[in-house]
XYZ file of C-alpha atoms in Angstrom:
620
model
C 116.903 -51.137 21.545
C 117.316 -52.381 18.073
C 120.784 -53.178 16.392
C 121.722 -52.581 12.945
C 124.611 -54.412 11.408
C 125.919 -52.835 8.423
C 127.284 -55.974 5.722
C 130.672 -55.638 4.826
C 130.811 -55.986 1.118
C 134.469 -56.778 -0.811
C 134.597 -55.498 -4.243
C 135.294 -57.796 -7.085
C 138.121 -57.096 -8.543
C 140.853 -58.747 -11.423
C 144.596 -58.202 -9.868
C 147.457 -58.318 -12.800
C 149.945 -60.380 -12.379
C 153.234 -58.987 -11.496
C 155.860 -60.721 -13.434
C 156.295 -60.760 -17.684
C 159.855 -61.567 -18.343
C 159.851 -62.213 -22.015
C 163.537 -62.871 -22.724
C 165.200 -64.599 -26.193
C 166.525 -67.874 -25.740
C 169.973 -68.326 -24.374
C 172.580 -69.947 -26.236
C 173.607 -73.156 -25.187
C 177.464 -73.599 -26.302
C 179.691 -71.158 -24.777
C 179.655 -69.610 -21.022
C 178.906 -66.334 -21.116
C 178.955 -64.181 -18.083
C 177.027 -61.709 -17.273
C 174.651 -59.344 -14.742
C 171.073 -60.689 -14.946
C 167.834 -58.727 -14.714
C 166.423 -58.621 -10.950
C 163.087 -60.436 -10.782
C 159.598 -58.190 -10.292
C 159.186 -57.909 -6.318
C 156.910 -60.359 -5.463
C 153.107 -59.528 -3.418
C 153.098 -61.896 -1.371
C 153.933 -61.982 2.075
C 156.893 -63.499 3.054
C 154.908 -66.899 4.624
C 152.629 -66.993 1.736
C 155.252 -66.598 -0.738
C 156.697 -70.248 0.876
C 153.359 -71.772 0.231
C 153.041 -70.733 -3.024
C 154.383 -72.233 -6.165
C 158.014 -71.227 -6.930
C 157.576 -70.395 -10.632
C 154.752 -67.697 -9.244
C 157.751 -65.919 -6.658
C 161.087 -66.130 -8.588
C 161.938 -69.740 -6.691
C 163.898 -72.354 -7.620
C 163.493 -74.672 -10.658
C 164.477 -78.626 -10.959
C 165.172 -80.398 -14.084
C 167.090 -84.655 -14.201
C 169.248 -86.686 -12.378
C 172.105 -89.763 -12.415
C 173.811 -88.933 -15.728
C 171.867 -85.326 -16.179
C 171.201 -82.881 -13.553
C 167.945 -82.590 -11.268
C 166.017 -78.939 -9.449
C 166.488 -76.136 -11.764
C 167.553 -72.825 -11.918
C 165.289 -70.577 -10.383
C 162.744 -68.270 -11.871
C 160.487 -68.399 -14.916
C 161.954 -69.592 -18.081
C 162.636 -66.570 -20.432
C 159.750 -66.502 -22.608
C 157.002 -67.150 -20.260
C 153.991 -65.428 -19.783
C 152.607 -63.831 -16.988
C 151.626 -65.372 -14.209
C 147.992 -65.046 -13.731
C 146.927 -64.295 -10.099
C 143.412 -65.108 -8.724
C 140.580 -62.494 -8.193
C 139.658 -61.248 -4.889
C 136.820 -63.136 -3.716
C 133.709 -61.645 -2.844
C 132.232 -63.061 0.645
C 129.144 -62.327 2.713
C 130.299 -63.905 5.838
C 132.441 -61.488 7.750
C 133.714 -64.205 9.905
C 134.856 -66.047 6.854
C 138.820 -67.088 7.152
C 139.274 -65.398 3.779
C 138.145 -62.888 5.533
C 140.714 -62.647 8.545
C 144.186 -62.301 8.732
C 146.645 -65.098 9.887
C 146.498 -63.310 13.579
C 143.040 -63.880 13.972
C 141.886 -60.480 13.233
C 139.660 -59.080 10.976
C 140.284 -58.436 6.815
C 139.093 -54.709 7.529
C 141.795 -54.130 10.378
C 140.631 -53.483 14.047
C 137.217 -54.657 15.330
C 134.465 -52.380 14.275
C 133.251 -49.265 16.529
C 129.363 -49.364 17.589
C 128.048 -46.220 16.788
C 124.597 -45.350 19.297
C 122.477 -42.670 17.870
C 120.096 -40.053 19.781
C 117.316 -42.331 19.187
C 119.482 -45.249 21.125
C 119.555 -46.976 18.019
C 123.388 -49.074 17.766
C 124.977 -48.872 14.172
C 128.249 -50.564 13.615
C 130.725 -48.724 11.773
C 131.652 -49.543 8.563
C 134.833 -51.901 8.291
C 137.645 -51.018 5.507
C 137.968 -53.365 3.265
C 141.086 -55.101 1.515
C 141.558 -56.854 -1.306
C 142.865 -60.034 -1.049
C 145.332 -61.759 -3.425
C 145.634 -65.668 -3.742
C 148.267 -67.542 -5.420
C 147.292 -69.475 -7.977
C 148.194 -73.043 -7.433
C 147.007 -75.463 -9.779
C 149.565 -75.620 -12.490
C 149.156 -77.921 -15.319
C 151.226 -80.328 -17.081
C 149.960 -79.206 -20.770
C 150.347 -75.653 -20.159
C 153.758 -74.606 -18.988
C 155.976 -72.697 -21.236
C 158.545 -74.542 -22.265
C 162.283 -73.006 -22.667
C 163.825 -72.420 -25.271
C 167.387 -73.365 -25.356
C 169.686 -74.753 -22.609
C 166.717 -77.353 -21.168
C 166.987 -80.355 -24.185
C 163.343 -80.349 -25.862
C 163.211 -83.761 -23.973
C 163.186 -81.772 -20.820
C 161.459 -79.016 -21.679
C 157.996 -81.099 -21.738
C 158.546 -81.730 -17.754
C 158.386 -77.853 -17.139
C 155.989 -78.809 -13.971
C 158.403 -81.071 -12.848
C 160.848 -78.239 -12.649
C 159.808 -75.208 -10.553
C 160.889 -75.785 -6.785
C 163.523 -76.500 -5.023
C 163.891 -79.918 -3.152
C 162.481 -80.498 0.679
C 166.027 -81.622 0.711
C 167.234 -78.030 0.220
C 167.807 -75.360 2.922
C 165.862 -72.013 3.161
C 168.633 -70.545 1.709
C 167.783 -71.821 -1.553
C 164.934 -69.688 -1.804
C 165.874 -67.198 -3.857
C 164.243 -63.834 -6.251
C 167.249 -64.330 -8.630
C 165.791 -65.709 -11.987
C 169.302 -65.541 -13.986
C 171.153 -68.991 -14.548
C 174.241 -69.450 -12.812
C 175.916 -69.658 -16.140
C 175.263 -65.907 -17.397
C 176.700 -64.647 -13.734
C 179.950 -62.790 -12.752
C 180.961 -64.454 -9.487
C 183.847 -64.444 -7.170
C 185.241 -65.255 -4.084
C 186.812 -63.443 -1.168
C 190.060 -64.011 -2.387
C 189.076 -62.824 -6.342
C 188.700 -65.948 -8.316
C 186.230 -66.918 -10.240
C 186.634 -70.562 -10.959
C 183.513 -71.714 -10.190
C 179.812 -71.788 -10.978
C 177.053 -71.915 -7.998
C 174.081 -70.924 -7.713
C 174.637 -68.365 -5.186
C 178.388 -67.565 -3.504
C 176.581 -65.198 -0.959
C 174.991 -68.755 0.572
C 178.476 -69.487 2.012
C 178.632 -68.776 5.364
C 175.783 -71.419 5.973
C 177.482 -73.767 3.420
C 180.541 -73.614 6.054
C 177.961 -74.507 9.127
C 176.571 -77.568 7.263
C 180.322 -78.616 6.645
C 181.046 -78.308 9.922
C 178.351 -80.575 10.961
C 179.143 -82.981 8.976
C 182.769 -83.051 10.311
C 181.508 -83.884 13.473
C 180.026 -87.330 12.198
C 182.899 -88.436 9.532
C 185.081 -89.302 12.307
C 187.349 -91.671 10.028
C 188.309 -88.522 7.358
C 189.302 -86.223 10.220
C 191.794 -88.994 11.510
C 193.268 -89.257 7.954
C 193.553 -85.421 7.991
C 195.592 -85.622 11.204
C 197.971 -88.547 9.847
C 198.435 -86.884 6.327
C 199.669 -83.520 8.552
C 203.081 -85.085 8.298
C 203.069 -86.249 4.902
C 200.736 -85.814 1.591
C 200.266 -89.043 -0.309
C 198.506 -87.119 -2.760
C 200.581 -84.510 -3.357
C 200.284 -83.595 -6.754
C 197.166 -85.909 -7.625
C 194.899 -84.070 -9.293
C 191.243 -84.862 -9.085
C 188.581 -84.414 -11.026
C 185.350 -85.251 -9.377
C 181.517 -85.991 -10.423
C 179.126 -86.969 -7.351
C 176.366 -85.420 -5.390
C 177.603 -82.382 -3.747
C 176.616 -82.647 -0.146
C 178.079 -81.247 3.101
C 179.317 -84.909 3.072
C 181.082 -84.929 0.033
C 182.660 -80.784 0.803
C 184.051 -82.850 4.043
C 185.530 -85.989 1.159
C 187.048 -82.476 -0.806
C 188.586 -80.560 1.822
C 190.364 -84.291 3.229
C 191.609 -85.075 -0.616
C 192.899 -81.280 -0.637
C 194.529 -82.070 2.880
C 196.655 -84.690 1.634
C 197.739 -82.587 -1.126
C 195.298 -83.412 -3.553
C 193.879 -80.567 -6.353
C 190.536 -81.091 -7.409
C 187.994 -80.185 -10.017
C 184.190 -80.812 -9.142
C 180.915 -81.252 -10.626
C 177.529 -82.817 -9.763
C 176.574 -86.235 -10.654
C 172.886 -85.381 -10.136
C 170.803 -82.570 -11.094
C 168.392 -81.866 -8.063
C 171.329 -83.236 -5.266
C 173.497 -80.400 -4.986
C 173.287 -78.207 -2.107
C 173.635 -74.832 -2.981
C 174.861 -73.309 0.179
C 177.222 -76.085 0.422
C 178.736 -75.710 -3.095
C 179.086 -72.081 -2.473
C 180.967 -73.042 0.764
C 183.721 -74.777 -1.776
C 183.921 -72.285 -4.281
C 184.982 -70.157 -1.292
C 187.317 -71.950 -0.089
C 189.300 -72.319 -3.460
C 187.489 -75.305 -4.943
C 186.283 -74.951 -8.504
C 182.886 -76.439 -8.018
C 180.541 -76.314 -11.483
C 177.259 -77.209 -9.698
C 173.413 -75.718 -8.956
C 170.305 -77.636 -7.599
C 167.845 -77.546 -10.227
C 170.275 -77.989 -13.613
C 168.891 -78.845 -16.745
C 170.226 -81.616 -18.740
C 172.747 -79.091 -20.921
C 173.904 -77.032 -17.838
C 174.860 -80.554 -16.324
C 176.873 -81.677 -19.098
C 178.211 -78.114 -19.228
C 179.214 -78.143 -15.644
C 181.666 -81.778 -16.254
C 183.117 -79.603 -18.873
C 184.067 -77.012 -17.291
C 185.711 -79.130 -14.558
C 187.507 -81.353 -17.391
C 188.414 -78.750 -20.238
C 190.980 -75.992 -18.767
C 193.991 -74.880 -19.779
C 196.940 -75.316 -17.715
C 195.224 -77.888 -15.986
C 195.326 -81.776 -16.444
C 193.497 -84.172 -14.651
C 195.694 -87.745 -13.038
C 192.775 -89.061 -11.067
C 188.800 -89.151 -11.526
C 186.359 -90.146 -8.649
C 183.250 -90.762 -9.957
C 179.527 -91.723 -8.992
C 177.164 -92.754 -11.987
C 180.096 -93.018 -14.427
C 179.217 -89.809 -16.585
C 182.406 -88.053 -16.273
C 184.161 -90.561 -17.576
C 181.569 -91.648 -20.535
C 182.311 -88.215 -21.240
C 185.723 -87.729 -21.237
C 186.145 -91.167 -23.553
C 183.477 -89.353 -25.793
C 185.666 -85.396 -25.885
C 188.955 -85.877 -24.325
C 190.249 -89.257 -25.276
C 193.587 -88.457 -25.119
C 193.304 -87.243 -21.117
C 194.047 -90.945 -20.349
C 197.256 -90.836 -21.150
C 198.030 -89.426 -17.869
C 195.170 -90.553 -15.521
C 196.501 -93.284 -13.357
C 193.298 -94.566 -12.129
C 189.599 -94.459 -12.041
C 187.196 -94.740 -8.406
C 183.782 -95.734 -8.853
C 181.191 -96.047 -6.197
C 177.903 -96.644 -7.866
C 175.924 -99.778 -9.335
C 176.041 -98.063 -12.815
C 178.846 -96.378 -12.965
C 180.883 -100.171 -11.658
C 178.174 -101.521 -14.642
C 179.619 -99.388 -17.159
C 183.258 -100.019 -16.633
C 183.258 -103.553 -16.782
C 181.311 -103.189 -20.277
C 184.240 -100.911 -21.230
C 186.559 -103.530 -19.586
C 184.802 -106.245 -21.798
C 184.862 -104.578 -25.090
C 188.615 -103.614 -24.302
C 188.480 -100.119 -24.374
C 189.368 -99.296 -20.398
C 192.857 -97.969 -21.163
C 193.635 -97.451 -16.666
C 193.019 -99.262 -14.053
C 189.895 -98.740 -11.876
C 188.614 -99.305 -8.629
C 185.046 -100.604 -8.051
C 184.201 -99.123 -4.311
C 180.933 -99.910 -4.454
C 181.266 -103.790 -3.876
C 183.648 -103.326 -1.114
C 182.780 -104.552 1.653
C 182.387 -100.989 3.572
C 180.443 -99.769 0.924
C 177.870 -102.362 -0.224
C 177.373 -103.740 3.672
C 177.241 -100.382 5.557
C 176.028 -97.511 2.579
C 173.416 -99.539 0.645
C 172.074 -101.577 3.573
C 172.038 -99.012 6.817
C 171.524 -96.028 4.743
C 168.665 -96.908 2.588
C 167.666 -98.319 5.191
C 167.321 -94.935 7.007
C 166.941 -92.340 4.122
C 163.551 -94.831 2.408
C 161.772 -93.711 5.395
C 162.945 -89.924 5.534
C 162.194 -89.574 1.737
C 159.068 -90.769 1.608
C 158.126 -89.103 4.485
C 158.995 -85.409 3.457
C 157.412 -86.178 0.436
C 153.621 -87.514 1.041
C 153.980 -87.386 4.847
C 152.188 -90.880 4.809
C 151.749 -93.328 7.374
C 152.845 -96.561 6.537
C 151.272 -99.124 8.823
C 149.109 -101.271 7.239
C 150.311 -100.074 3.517
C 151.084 -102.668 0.789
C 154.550 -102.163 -0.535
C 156.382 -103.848 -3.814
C 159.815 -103.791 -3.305
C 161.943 -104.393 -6.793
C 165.235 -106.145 -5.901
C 166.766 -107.724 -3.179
C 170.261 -106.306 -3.440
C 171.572 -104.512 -0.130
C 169.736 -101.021 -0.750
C 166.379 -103.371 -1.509
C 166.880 -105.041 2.139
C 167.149 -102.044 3.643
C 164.196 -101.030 2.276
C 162.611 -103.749 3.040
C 163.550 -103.895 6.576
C 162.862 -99.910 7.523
C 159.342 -100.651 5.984
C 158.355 -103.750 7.381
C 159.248 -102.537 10.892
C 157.021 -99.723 10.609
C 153.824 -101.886 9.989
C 154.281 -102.064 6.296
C 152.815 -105.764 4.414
C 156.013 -105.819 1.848
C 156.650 -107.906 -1.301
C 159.934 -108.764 -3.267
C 160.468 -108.778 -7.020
C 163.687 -110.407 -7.375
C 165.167 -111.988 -10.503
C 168.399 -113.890 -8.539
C 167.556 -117.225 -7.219
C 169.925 -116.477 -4.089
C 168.226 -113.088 -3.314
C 164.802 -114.251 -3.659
C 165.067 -116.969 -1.454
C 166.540 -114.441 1.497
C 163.654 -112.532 1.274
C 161.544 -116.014 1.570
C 163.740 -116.441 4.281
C 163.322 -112.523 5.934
C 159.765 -113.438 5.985
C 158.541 -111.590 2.962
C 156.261 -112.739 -0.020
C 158.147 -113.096 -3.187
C 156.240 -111.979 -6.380
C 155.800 -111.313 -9.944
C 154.829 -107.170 -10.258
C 152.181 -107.752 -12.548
C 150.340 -109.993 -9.434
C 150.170 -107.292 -7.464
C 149.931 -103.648 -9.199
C 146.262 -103.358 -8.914
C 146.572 -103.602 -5.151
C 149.785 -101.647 -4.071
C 150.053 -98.145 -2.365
C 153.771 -97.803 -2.916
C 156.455 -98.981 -5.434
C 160.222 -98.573 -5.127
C 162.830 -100.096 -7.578
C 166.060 -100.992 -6.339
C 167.585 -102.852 -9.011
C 170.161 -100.742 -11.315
C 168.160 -102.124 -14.349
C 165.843 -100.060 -16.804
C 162.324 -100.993 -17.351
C 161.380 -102.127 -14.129
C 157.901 -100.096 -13.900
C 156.753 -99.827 -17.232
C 153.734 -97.996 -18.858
C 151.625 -100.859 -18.373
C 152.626 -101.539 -15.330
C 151.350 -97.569 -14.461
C 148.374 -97.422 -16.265
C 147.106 -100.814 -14.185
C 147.991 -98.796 -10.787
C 145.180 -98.278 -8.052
C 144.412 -94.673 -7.642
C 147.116 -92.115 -5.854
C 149.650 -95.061 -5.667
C 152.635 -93.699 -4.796
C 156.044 -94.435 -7.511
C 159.850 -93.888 -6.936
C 162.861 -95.381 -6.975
C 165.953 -96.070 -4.797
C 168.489 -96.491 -7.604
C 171.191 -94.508 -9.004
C 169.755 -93.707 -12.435
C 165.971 -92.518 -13.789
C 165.761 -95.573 -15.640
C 164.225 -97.937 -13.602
C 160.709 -96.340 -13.624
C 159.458 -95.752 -17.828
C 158.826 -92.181 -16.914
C 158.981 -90.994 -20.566
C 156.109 -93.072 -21.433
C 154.411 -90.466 -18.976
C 154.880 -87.568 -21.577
C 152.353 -87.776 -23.355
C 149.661 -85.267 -24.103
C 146.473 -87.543 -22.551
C 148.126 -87.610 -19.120
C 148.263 -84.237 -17.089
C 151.168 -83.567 -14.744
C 150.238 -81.454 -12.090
C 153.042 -79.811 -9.114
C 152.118 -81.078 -6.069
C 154.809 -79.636 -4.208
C 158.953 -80.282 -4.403
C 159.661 -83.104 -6.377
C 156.422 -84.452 -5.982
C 153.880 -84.749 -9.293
C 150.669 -85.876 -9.815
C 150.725 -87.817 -12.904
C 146.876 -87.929 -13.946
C 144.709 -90.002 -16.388
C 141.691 -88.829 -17.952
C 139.413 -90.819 -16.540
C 140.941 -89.075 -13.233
C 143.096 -91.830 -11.340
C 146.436 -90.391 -10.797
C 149.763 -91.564 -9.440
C 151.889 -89.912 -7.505
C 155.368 -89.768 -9.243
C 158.514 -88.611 -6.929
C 161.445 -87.082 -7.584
C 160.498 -87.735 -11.709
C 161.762 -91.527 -10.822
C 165.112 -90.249 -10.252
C 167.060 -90.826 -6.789
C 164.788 -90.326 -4.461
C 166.953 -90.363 -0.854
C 169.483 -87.838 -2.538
C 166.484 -85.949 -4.303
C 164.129 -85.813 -1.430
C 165.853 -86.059 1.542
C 169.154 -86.407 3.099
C 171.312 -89.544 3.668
C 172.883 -90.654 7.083
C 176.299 -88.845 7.353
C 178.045 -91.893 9.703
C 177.678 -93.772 6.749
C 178.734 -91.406 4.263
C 181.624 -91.413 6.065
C 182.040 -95.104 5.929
C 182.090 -94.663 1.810
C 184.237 -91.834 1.626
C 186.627 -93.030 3.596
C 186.864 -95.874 1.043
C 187.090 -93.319 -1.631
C 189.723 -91.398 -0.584
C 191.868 -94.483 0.674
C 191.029 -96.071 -3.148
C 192.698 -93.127 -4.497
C 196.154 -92.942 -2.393
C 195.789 -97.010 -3.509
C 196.020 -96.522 -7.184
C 197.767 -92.901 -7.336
C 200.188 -94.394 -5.336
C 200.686 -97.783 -7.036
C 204.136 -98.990 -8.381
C 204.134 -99.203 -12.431
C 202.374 -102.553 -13.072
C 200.775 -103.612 -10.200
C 197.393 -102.359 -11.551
C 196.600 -103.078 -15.475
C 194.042 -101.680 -17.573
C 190.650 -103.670 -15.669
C 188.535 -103.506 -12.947
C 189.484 -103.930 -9.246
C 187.982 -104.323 -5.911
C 189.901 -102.468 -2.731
C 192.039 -104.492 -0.781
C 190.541 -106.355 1.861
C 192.664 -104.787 4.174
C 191.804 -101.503 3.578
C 187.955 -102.380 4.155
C 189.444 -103.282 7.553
C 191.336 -100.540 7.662
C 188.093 -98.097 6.820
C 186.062 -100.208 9.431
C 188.302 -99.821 12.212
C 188.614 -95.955 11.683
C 185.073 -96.004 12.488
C 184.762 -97.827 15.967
C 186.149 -95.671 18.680
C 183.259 -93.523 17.784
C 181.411 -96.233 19.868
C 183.733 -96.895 22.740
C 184.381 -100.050 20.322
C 187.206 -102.704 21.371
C 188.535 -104.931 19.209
C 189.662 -108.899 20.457
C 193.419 -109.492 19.475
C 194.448 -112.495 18.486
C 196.817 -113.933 20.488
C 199.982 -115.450 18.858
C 198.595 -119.458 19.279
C 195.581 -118.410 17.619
C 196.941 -116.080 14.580
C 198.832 -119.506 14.193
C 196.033 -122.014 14.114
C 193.837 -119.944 11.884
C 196.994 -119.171 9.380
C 196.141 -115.434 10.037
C 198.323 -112.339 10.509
C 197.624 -111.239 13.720
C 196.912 -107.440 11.931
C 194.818 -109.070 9.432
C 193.258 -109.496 7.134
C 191.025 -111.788 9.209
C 188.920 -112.740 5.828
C 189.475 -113.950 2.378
C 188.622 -112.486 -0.840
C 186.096 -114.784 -0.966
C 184.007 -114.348 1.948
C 180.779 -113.367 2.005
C 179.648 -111.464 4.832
């Protein structure tokens, strides 16, 4: 008995895209809300519309970071045009996997019947066939649209670098809505609408991060339960600028506990967590901030915080210093009521003691992040944590065996350094302090020029607050798929504008992760466009956040608080006691107990038996 097998043939067949959106530019000046257009349904299935590029579904878009903004927001910029999507393929093998679905079973639906003539010949049916649709992936640098308007034409180049969301993000970022925060009507529960997310609907699982969070910021919740008696920051009103984190809504809702108003916006364009923000804005908070921003919505966002009517800020917390670069550039005159200014980062301290210098700091401020609680316990244990986490959602590398250059020796680069080395990793140091250097010497790791070792490297990581650090030479002499980011604040460490350039392609490889590629075909792998890459990439360790915010919130109460004169118009570091203070806040959360001193031994070391138990001076 013979058997005939009839060959399943798929026609070939062009599919249209789905989506041409070909909207104006926007202006860029004033805030105009509005009800956007609803993006074109997508056709693809729910798990292949995760694996496919966002600007191909309606996802989310990134732009910058430290002073402007980082993801973006989502859909394709107005303008664009369509989205091709790839031909169904023809195949001859039926058992090919284009040819089956993700259950195992055939393209054509259920197996096919065998069909037995009266001669007792078998004939098996013919299969239906269905055409098959496949995102297309490869998206190069050269050919994105570019938008017209709000992204800075600086910006606008990096369209690849642009069109998903960060790993760092939550599912609920994911999202069919291609209209910019800006040009939407929101509000909350309770009717206002003093705020700008992405998304206020994402606020129910903004509230479960925050509560999270709470669980691990043990030292905020205590200073919630002391201020329930009094407020020593009633009527301080804050206006805020760092990455907006379930961390950070936890900082918030503590100021606002002890009596505190406050004004918020991003310090970092692909940080934010949009369920999160959404979470404040519910709550009451005015929160001006999106994941993905581009460089104008960023600065739009710190205006919107800063210029309201009716509403003056007395205090500023800030991370990066670009809320209050801006407010000396628009609202000079603000600082005749602001009492005091908190800075926690490298750059932002860097820039206030040049304003100190030149003479032009006109209010005291506090420089939290060389406090001891900050620069020992943030920097060190949580870079040392979060170098790991980042790199690993990003490349999903191994690093045994890997050569590493680490730039700087400062607390985040020995963090690094150790989390690396520990996992199998052969590290060097760049270092340009004679004290540093010779601690790594001393941790056991090489000490070298970058230049001696670029050609053999598979990862480098700046940690050193400085600009210039990689430059274009420095890239183009890179091995093949070497891996670039950095660990500092700002995007200046790494010369990623020498990158834009129309000889090098930029290709998506997938959130916040670019191949940067030469034409004779090496290619790099650039992450997070060289801006933060913990915050960008990943997530940070909230014990330690905790450690920091604490120090924030207690440097505020310190100056707000302050009798007339005991602060003038310079730069300060936090009382030594406080660092205590913020440390001790901190150890019952591991059955911790402290040795007292006894009243013989207070004496003999000329001690206060409360502390402080260290000088100024000490370096720990």
């Amino acid at each position: 008995m013979s058997v005939q097998v009839a060959a399943p043939a798929v026609e070939l067949k062009e599919l249209s895209g789905p989506m041409d959106k070909a909207a104006g530019p926007e202006p860029v000046t004033a805030h105009a809300p509005g009800h956007g257009v609803a993006a074109a349904p997508c056709p693809l299935p729910a798990t292949e519309r995760e694996a496919a590029p966002a600007s191909s579904c309606g996802g989310e878009r990134p732009p910058l970071s430290g002073c402007p903004g980082l993801s973006a927001a989502a859909g394709l910029p107005p303008g664009a045009a369509k989205v091709p999507q790839a031909s169904a393929m023809k195949r001859s093998d039926p058992h090919h996997p284009q040819h089956r679905h993700r259950d195992g079973g055939d393209s054509g639906g259920a197996a096919a019947e065998a069909l037995v003539s009266p001669d007792g010949t078998v004939t098996e049916a013919p299969r239906t066939v269905k055409k098959i649709q496949f995102a297309d992936q490869k998206q190069e640098f050269n050919k994105r649209p570019t938008k017209i308007g709000r992204r800075s034409l600086s910006r606008s180049i990096s369209q690849s670098s642009t069109d998903s969301y960060s790993s760092a993000a939550s599912y609920t970022d994911s999202s069919d809505d291609e209209t910019s925060p800006r040009d939407k009507q929101q509000k909350n529960s309770k009717g206002s609408s003093d705020f700008c997310v992405k998304n206020i609907k994402q606020a129910e699982f903004g509230r479960r991060e925050i509560e999270i969070a709470e669980q691990e910021m043990p030292a905020l919740m205590a200073l919630r339960k002391r201020a329930q008696g009094e407020k020593p920051l009633a009527g301080a009103k804050i206006v805020g600028c760092t990455h907006i984190t379930a961390q950070t809504a936890v900082l918030m809702e503590t100021l606002g506990a002890l009596g505190a108003q406050c004004r918020w916006a991003a310090c970092n364009i692909y940080s934010t967590l949009n369920e999160v923000a959404a979470a404040l804005a519910e709550s009451g908070f005015p929160v001006f901030a999106w994941k993905g921003e581009s460089e104008d919505d960023f600065w739009w966002c710190i205006d919107r915080c800063v210029n309201v009517e009716g509403w003056q800020p007395n205090m500023i917390l800030d991370d990066g210093g670009d809320l209050t670069h801006w407010i000396y550039k628009k609202y000079p005159n603000m600082f005749k009521k602001i009492k005091g200014i908190v800075e926690e980062s490298v750059t932002g301290v860097h820039r206030l003691y040049q304003l100190s210098k030149a003479g032009k700091l006109c209010v005291p401020a506090m420089n939290v992040n060389d406090s001891v609680t900050k620069q020992k316990f943030d920097n060190l244990y949580c870079c040392r944590e979060s170098i790991l986490d980042g790199l690993k959602r990003t490349t999903d590398m191994m690093f045994g065996g890997k050569q590493v250059v680490v730039c700087g020796y400062g607390e985040v680069g020995k963090g690094c350094c150790a989390a690396l080395k520990a996992m199998g990793s052969i590290v060097y140091v760049t270092e340009i302090d004679p004290i540093c250097a010779l601690q790594a010497c001393m941790d056991g790791f090489r000490l070298v020029k970058l230049n001696e070792v670029i050609r053999q490297v598979d990862i480098v990581i700046t940690c050193t607050g400085n600009k210039n650090v990689v430059t274009r030479e420095h890239l183009d002499r890179m091995k093949n798929s070497c891996i670039v980011c950095n660990m500092g604040h700002s995007n200046t460490e790494i010369d990623v504008a020498s990158l834009r350039t129309p000889e090098l392609t930029w290709e998506r490889v997938r959130s916040q992760v670019d191949h940067v590629i030469w034409p004779d075909g090496k290619r790099i792998v650039l992450l997070a466009e060289g801006r933060l890459l913990n915050l960008s990439c990943s997530t940070v360790p909230t014990f330690v956040l905790s450690i920091t915010a604490t120090t924030q919130a207690l440097a505020l109460i310190e100056l707000y608080n302050a009798p007339e004169g005991r602060y003038k118009q310079d730069v300060y570091l936090l009382p030594k006691k406080m660092d205590e203070y913020v440390a001790s806040l901190h150890l019952p959360t591991f059955d911790a107990h402290l040795t007292e001193l006894t009243d013989e031994q207070a004496k003999y070391l000329g001690l206060n038996k409360n502390g402080p138990f260290k000088p100024n001076y000490y370096r720990y």
